CSV table of C-alpha atoms in Angstrom, one decimal:
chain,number,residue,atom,x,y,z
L,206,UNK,CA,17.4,-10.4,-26.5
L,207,UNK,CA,14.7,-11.8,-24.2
L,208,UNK,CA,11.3,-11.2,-24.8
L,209,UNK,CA,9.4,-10.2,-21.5
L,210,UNK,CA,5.8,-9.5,-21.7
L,211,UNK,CA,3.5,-8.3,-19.0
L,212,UNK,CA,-0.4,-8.2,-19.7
L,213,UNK,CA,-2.5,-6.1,-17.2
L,214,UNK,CA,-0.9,-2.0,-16.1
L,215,UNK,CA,-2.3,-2.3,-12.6
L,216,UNK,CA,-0.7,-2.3,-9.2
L,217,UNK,CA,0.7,-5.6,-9.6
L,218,UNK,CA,2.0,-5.1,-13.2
L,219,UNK,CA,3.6,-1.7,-12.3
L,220,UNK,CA,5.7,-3.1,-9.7
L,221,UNK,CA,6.6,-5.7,-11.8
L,222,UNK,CA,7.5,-3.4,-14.4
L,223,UNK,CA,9.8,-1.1,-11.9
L,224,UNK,CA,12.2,-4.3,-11.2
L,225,UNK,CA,12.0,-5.4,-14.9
L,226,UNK,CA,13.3,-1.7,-16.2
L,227,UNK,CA,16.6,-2.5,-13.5
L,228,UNK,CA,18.0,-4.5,-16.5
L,229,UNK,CA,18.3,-2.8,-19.9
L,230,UNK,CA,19.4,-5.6,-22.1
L,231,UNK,CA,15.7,-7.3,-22.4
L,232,UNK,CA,13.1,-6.3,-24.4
L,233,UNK,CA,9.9,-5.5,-22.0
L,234,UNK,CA,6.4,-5.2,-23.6
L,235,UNK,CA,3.7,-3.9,-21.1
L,236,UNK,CA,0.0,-4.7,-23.0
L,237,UNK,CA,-3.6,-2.9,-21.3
L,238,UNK,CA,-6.6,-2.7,-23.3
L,239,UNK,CA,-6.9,0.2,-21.1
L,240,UNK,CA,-4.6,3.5,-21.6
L,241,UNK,CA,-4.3,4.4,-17.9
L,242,UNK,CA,-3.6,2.8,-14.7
L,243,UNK,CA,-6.7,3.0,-12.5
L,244,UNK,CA,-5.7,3.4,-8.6
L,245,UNK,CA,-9.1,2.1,-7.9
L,246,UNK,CA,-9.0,2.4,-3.9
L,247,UNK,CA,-8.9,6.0,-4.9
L,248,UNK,CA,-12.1,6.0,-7.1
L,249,UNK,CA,-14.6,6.7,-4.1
L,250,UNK,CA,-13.2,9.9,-3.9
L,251,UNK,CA,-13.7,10.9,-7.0
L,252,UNK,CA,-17.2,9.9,-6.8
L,253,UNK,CA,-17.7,12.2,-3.9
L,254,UNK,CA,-16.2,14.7,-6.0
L,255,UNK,CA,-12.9,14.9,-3.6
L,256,UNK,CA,-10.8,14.5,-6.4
L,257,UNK,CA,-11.1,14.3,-10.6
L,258,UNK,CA,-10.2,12.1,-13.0
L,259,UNK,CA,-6.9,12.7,-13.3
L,260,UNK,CA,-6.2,12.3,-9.5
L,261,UNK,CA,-7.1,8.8,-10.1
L,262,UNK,CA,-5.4,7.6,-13.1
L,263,UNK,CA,-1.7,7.4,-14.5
L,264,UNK,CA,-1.2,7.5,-18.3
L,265,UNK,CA,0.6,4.1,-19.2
L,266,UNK,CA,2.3,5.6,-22.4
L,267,UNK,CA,4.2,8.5,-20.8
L,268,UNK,CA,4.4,6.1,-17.4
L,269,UNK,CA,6.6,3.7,-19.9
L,270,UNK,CA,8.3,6.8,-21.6
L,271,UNK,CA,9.3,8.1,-18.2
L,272,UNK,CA,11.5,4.7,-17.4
L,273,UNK,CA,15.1,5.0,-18.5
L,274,UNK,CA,15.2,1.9,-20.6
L,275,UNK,CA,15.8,1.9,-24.5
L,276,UNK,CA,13.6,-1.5,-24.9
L,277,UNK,CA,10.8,-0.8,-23.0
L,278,UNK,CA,7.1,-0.2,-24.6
L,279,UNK,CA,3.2,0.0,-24.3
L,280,UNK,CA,1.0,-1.5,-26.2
L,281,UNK,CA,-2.8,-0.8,-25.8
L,282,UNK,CA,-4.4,-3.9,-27.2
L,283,UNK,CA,-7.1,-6.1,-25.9
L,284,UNK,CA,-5.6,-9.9,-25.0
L,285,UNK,CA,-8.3,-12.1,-27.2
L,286,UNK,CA,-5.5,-15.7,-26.7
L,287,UNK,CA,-2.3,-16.8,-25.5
L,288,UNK,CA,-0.7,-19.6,-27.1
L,289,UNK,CA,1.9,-20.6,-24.3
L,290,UNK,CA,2.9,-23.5,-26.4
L,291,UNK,CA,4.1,-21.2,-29.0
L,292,UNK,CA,4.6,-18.0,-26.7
L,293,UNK,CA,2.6,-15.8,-28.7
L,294,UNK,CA,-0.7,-13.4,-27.6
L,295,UNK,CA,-3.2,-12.9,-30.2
L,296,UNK,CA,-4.7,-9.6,-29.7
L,297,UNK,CA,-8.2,-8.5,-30.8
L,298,UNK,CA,-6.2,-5.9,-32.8
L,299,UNK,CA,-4.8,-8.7,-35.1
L,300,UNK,CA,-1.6,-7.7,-33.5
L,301,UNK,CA,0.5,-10.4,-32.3
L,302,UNK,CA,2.6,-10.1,-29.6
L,303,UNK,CA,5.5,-12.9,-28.6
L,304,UNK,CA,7.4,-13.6,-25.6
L,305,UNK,CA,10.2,-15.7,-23.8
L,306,UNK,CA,8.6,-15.0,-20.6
L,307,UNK,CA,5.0,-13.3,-19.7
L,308,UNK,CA,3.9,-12.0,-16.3
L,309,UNK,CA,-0.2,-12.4,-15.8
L,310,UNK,CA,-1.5,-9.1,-14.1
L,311,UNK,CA,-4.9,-8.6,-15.8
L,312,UNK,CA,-6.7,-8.3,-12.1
L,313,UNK,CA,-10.1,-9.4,-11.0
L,314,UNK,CA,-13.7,-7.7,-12.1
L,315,UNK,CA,-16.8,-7.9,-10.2
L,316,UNK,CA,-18.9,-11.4,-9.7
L,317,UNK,CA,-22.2,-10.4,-10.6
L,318,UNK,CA,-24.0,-14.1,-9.6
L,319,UNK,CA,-26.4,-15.4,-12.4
L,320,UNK,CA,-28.5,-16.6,-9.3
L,321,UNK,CA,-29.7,-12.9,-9.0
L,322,UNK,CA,-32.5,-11.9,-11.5
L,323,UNK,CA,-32.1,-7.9,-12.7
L,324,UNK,CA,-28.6,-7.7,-10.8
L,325,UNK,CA,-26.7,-7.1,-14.4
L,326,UNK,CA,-28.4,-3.6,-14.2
L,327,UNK,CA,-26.4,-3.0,-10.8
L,328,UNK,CA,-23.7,-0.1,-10.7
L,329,UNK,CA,-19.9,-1.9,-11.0
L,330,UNK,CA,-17.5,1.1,-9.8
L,331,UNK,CA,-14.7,-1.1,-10.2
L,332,UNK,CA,-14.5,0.0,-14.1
L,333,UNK,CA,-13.2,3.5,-14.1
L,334,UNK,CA,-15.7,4.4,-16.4
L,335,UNK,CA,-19.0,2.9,-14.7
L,336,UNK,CA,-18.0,5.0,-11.7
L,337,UNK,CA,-17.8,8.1,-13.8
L,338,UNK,CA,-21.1,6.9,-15.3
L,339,UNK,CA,-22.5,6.5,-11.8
L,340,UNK,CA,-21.5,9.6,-11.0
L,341,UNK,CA,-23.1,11.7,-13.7
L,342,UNK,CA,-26.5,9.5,-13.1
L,343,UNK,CA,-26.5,10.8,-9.4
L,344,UNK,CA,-25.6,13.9,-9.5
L,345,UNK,CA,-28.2,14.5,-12.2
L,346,UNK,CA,-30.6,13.2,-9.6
L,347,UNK,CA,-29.6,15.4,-7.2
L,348,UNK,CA,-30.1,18.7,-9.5
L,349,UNK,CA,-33.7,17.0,-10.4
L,350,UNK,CA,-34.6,17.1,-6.5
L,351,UNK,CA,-33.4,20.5,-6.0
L,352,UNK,CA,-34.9,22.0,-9.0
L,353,UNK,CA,-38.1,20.4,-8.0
L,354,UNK,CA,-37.6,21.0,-4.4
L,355,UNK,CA,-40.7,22.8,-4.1
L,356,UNK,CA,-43.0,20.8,-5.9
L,357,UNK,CA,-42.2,17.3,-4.8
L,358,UNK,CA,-39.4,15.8,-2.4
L,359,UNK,CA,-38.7,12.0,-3.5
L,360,UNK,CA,-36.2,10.2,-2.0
L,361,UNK,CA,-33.3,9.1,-3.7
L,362,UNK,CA,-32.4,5.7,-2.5
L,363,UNK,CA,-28.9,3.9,-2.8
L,364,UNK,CA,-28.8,0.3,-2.0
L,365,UNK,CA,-24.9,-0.7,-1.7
L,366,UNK,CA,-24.9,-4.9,-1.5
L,367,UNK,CA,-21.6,-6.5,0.0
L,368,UNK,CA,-20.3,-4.7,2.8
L,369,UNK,CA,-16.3,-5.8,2.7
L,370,UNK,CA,-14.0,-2.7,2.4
L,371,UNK,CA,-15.1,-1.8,-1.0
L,372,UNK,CA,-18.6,-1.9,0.0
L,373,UNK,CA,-18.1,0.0,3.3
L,374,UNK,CA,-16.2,3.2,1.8
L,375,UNK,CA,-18.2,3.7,-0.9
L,376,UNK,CA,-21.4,3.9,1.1
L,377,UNK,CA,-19.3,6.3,3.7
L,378,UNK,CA,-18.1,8.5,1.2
L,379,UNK,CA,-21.4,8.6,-0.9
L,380,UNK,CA,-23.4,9.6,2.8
L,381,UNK,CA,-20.4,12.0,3.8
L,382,UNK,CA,-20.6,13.7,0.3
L,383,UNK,CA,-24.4,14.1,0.4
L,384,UNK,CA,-24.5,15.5,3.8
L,385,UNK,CA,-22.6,18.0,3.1
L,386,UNK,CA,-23.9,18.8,-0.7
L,387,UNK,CA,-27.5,19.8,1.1
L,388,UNK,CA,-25.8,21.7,3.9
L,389,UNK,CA,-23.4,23.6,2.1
L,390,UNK,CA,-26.6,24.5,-0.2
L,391,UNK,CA,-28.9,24.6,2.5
L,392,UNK,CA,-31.6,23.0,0.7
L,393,UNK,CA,-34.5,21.7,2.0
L,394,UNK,CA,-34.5,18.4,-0.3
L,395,UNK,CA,-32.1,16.5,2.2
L,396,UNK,CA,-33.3,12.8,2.0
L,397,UNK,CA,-31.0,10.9,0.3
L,398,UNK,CA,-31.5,7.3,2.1
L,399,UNK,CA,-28.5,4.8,1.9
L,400,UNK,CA,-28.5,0.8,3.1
L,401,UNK,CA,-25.6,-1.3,3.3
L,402,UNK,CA,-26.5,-4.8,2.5
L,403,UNK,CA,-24.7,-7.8,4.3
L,404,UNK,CA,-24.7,-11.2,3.9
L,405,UNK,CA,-22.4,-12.1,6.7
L,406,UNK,CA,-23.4,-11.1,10.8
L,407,UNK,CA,-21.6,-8.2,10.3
L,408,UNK,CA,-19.9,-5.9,7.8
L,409,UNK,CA,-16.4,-6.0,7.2
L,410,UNK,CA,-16.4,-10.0,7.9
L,411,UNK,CA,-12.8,-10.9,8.3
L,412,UNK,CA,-11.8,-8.1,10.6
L,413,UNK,CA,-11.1,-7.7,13.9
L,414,UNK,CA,-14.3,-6.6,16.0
L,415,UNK,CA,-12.3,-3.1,17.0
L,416,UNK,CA,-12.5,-2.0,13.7
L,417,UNK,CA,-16.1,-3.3,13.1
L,418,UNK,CA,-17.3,-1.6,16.1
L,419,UNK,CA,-15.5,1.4,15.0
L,420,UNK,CA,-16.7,1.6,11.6
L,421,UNK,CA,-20.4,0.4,12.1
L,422,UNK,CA,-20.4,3.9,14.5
L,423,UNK,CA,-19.3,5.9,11.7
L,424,UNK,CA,-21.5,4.9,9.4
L,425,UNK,CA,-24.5,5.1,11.6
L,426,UNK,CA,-23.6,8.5,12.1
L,427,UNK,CA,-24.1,9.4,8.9
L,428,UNK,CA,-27.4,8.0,8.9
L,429,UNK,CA,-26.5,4.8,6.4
L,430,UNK,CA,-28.6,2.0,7.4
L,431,UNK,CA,-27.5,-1.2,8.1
L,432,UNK,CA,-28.5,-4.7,6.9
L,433,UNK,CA,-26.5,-7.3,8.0
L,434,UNK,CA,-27.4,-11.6,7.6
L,435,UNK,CA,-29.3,-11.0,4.9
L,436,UNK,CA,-28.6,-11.6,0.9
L,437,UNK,CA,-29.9,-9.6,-2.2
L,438,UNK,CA,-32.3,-12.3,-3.9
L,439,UNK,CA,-33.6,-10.0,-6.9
L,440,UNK,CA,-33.1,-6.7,-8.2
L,441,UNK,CA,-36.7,-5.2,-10.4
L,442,UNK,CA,-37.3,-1.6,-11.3
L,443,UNK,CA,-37.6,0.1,-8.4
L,444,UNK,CA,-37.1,-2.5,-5.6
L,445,UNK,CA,-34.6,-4.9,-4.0
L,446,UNK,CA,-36.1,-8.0,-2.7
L,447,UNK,CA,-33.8,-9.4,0.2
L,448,UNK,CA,-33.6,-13.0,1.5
L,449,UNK,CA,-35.3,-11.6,5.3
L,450,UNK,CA,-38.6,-11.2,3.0
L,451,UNK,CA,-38.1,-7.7,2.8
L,452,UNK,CA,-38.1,-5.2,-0.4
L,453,UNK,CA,-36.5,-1.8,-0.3
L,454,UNK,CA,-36.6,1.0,-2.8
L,455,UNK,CA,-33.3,2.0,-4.6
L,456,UNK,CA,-32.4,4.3,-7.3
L,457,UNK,CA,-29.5,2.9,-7.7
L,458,UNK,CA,-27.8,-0.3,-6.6
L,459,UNK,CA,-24.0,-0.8,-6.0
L,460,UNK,CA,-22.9,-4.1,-6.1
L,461,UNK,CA,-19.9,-5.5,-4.7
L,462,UNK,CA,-20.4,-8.5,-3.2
L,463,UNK,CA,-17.3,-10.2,-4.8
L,464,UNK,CA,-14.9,-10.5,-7.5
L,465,UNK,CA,-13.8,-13.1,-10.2
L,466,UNK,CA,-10.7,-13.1,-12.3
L,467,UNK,CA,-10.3,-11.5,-15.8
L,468,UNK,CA,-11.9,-13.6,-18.1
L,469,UNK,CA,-8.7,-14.0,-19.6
L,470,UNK,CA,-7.4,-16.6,-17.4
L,471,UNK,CA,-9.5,-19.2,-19.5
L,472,UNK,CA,-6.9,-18.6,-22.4
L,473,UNK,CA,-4.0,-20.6,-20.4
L,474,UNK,CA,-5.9,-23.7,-20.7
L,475,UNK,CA,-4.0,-25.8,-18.9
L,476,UNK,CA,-3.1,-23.9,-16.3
L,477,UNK,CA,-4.0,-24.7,-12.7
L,478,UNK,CA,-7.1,-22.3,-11.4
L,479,UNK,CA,-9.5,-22.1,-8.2
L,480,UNK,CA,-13.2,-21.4,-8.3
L,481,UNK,CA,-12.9,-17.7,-8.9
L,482,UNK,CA,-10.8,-18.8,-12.1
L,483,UNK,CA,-7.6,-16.7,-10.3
L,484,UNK,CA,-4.5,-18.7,-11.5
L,485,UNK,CA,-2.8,-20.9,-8.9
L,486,UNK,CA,1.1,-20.1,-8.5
L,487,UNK,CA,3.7,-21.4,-6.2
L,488,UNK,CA,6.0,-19.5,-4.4
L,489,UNK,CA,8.1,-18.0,-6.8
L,490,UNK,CA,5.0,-16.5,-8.1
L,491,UNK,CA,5.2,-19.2,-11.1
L,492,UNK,CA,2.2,-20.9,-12.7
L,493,UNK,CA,2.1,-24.9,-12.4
L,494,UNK,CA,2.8,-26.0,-15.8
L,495,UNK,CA,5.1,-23.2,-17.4
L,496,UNK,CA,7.6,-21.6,-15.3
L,497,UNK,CA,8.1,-18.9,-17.5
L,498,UNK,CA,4.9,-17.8,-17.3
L,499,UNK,CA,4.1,-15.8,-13.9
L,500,UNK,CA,0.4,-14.8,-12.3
L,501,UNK,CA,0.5,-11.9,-9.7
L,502,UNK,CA,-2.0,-9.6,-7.6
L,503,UNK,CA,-5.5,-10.2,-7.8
L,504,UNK,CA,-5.3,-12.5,-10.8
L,505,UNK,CA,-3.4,-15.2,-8.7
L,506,UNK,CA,-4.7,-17.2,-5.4
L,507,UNK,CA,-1.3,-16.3,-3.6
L,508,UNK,CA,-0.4,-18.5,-0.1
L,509,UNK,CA,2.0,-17.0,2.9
L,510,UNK,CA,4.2,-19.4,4.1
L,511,UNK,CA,1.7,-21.3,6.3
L,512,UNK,CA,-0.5,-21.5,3.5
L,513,UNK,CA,-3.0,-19.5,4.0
L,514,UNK,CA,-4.9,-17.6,0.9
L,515,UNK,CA,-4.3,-13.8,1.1
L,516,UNK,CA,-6.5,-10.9,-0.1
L,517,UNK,CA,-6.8,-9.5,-3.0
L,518,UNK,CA,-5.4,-5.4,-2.2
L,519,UNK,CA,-2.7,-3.1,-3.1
L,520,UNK,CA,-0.3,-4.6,-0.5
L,521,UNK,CA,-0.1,-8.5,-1.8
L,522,UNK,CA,-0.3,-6.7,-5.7
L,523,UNK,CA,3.3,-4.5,-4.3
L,524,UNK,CA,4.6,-7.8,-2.6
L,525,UNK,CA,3.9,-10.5,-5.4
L,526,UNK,CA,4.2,-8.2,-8.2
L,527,UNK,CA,7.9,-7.1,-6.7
L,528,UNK,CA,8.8,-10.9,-6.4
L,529,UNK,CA,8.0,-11.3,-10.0
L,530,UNK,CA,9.9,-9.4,-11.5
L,531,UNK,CA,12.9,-10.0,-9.5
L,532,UNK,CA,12.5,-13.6,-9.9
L,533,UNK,CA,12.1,-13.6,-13.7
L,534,UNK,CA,15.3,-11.8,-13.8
L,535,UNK,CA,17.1,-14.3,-12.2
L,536,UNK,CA,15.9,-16.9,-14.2
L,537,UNK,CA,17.2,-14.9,-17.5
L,538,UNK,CA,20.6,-14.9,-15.4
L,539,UNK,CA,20.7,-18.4,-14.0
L,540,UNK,CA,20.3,-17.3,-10.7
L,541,UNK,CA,18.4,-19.0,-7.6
L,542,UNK,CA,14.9,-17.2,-7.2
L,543,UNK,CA,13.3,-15.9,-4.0
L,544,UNK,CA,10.3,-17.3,-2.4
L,545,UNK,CA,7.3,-14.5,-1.6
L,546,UNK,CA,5.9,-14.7,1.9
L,547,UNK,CA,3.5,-12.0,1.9
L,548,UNK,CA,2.4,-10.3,5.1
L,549,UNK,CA,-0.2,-7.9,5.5
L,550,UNK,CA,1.4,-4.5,6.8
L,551,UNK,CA,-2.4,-3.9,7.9
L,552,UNK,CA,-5.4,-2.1,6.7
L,553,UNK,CA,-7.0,1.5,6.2
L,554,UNK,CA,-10.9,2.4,5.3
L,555,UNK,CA,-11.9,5.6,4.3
L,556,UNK,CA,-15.2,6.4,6.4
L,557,UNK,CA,-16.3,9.5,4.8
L,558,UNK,CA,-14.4,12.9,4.5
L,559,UNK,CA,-11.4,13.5,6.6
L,560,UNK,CA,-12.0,10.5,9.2
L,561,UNK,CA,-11.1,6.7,8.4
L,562,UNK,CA,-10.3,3.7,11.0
L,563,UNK,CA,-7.1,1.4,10.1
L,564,UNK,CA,-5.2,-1.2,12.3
L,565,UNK,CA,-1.3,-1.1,11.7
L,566,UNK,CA,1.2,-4.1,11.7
L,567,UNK,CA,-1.6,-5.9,13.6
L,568,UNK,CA,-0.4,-3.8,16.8
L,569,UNK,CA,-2.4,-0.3,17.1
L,570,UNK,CA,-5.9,0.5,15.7
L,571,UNK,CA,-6.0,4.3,14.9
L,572,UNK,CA,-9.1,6.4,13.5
L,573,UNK,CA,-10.5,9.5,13.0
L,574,UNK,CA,-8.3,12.0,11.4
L,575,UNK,CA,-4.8,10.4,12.0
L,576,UNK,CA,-5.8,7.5,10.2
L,577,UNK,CA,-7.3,9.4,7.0
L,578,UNK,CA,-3.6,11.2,7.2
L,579,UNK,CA,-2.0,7.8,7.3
L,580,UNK,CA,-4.3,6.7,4.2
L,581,UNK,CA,-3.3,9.8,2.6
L,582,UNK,CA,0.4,9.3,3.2
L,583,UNK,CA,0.5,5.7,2.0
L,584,UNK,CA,-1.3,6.8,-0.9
L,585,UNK,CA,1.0,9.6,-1.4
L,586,UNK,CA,4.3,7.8,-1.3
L,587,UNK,CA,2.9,5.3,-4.1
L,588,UNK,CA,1.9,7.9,-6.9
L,589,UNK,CA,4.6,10.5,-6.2
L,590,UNK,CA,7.2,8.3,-8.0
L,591,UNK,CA,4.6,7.7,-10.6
L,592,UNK,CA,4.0,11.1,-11.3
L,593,UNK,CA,7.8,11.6,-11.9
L,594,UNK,CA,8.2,9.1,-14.2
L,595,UNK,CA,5.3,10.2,-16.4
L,596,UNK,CA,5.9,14.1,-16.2
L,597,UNK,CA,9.7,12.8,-17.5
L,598,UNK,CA,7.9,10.6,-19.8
L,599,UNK,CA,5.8,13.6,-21.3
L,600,UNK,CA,8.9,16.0,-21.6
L,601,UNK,CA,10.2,13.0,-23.9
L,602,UNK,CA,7.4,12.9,-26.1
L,603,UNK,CA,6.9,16.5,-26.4
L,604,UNK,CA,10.8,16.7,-27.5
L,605,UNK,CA,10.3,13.8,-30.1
């Protein structure tokens, strides 16, 4: 029986995983040193306290109980080497773990540059549990102010530095949330102060000025101010120095000004990589040397079919992780494989509350309401299936 191994239960390695499951006579072996799949576009809300924990996660051992196939299993173990000579993973566990064929889908984690001084004490709400960490820091700040309201009124200062999509919602959604925290309280305490740092002219560098324009008015209106040209040079108690000669206060500072692969691409030796360390494939999603082993979503560099480099989000992790797993089926069967030519179906930000700004196949930008109802409904139509299979997957367990 074939021996199919997928490191990383993301959005990549779950679609992989829901093509795998198609055939039952191979053995399939999903490995996270995490127990739960983190839909981390969906984290902002739960910072902003529109949604909890378990809104945001799905529980990879039900998840795998809920798929109708008798070889299937999770393993929560942390990936310490891969021996792709041998085909065996060496786990931190002292569990080893071999395969025929392995699909890469450990993801990316926040580039904190060296070249910053103090920026390792930045806030990374990429890991599921720094977020909830962040969280209970703030909020505990904002009891402090209003139990002190009448003695002293400090500001509490957020500093968010990279303003790309992840950058832009989370400073939305933090200035949405606190707005209407102090007027739903009515407390007099209201001066939470947020900047959005930018390196490039303008945020959201990359998309089309309609949606810029769009969402630099939104987040004006809820009073975040603006930085753009200008990097984040060093990060001391109290103060963020910026490269315009500038400091500004912070009480806390968000970084996410970019993203490098998981450290454990540097296990596959000789296997091509870029800059970021994100494996190189080809268009069967393979890696260069070893075409049994694949690399998909935000752990690969993944070209369209004019070659250009496409971004790491949910879409290309659905497209390339789909591709996978069709393609390593085919290869078990002796069949011709499929090449990916990913295409962006187009692209939603959350702006704060109900309201968000999206452009849609490239033809029509929407915002406001109808395109936080879009966001909702795309998010929707991914994690309903999800939740199926691990509410199944839980009924199975609780029978055993």
């Amino acid at each position: 029986m074939e021996r199919v191994v997928i490191i990383g239960g993301g959005y990549a390695g779950i679609y992989a995983l829901r093509e795998l499951v198609k055939k039952k006579n191979i053995k399939i072996t999903l490995i996270d040193k995490h127990t739960y799949h983190n839909l981390q576009p969906e984290v902002y809300d739960l910072i902003a306290n529109k949604s909890n924990f378990a809104d945001v996660t799905i529980d990879l051992t039900t998840l795998c109980m809920g798929f109708n196939h008798d070889y299937l299993e999770f393993k929560n173990l942390k990936v310490r080497r891969i021996d792709q000579i041998a085909k065996k993973i060496y786990t931190e566990e002292e569990e080893i773990v071999e395969f025929d064929y392995l699909i890469m889908a450990a993801g990316t984690r926040t580039f904190f540059p060296a070249s910053i001084p103090g920026l390792n004490n930045a806030d990374d709400i990429k890991k599921l549990h720094r977020a909830i960490t962040f969280k209970q820091s703030f909020e505990q700040q904002l009891f402090e102010k209003i139990r002190n309201e009448a003695k002293q009124c400090a500001d509490t200062r957020i500093v968010v530095v990279g303003a790309g999509l992840s950058g832009v919602e989370i400073a939305a959604e933090m200035a949405y949330y606190s707005n209407k925290f102090f007027e739903r309280g009515n407390f007099s305490c209201d001066n939470l102060k947020i900047s959005l740092i930018s390196s490039s002219v303008s945020i959201l560098p990359g998309l089309s000025q309609q949606l810029i324009n769009i969402s630099q008015k939104r987040l004006k209106s809820l009073g975040i101010n603006i930085i753009t040209n200008t990097k984040l040079q060093k990060v001391e108690d109290g103060y963020c120095h910026l490269s315009n000669g500038t400091k500004i206060n912070h009480s806390f500072v968000i970084f996410t000004g970019g993203v490098e692969a998981s450290t454990i691409t540097a296990e596959l030796e000789d296997v091509e990589k870029n800059g970021r360390g994100q494996i190189i494939v080809n268009e069967y999603m393979q890696t260069d040397k070893y075409p049994n082993i694949f690399a998909i979503g935000d752990i690969a560099e993944i070209k369209n079919s004019k070659g250009e480099i496409m971004p790491p989000n949910v879409t290309i992790a659905r497209i390339s992780g789909t591709n996978a797993g069709k393609n390593l089926i085919n290869m078990i069967e002796g069949r011709g494989m499929t090449k990916c030519n990913p295409k962006l179906d187009g692209i939603l930000i959350a702006l704060g509350g109900k309201y968000a700004a999206g452009d849609i196949f490239g033809l029509l930008t929407v915002k406001g309401r109808l395109a936080y109802e879009i966001k909702k409904y795309v998010f929707s139509s991914y994690r309903k299936p999800l939740l199926k299979l691990i509410h199944s997957g839980y009924n199975k367990l609780k029978r055993l």
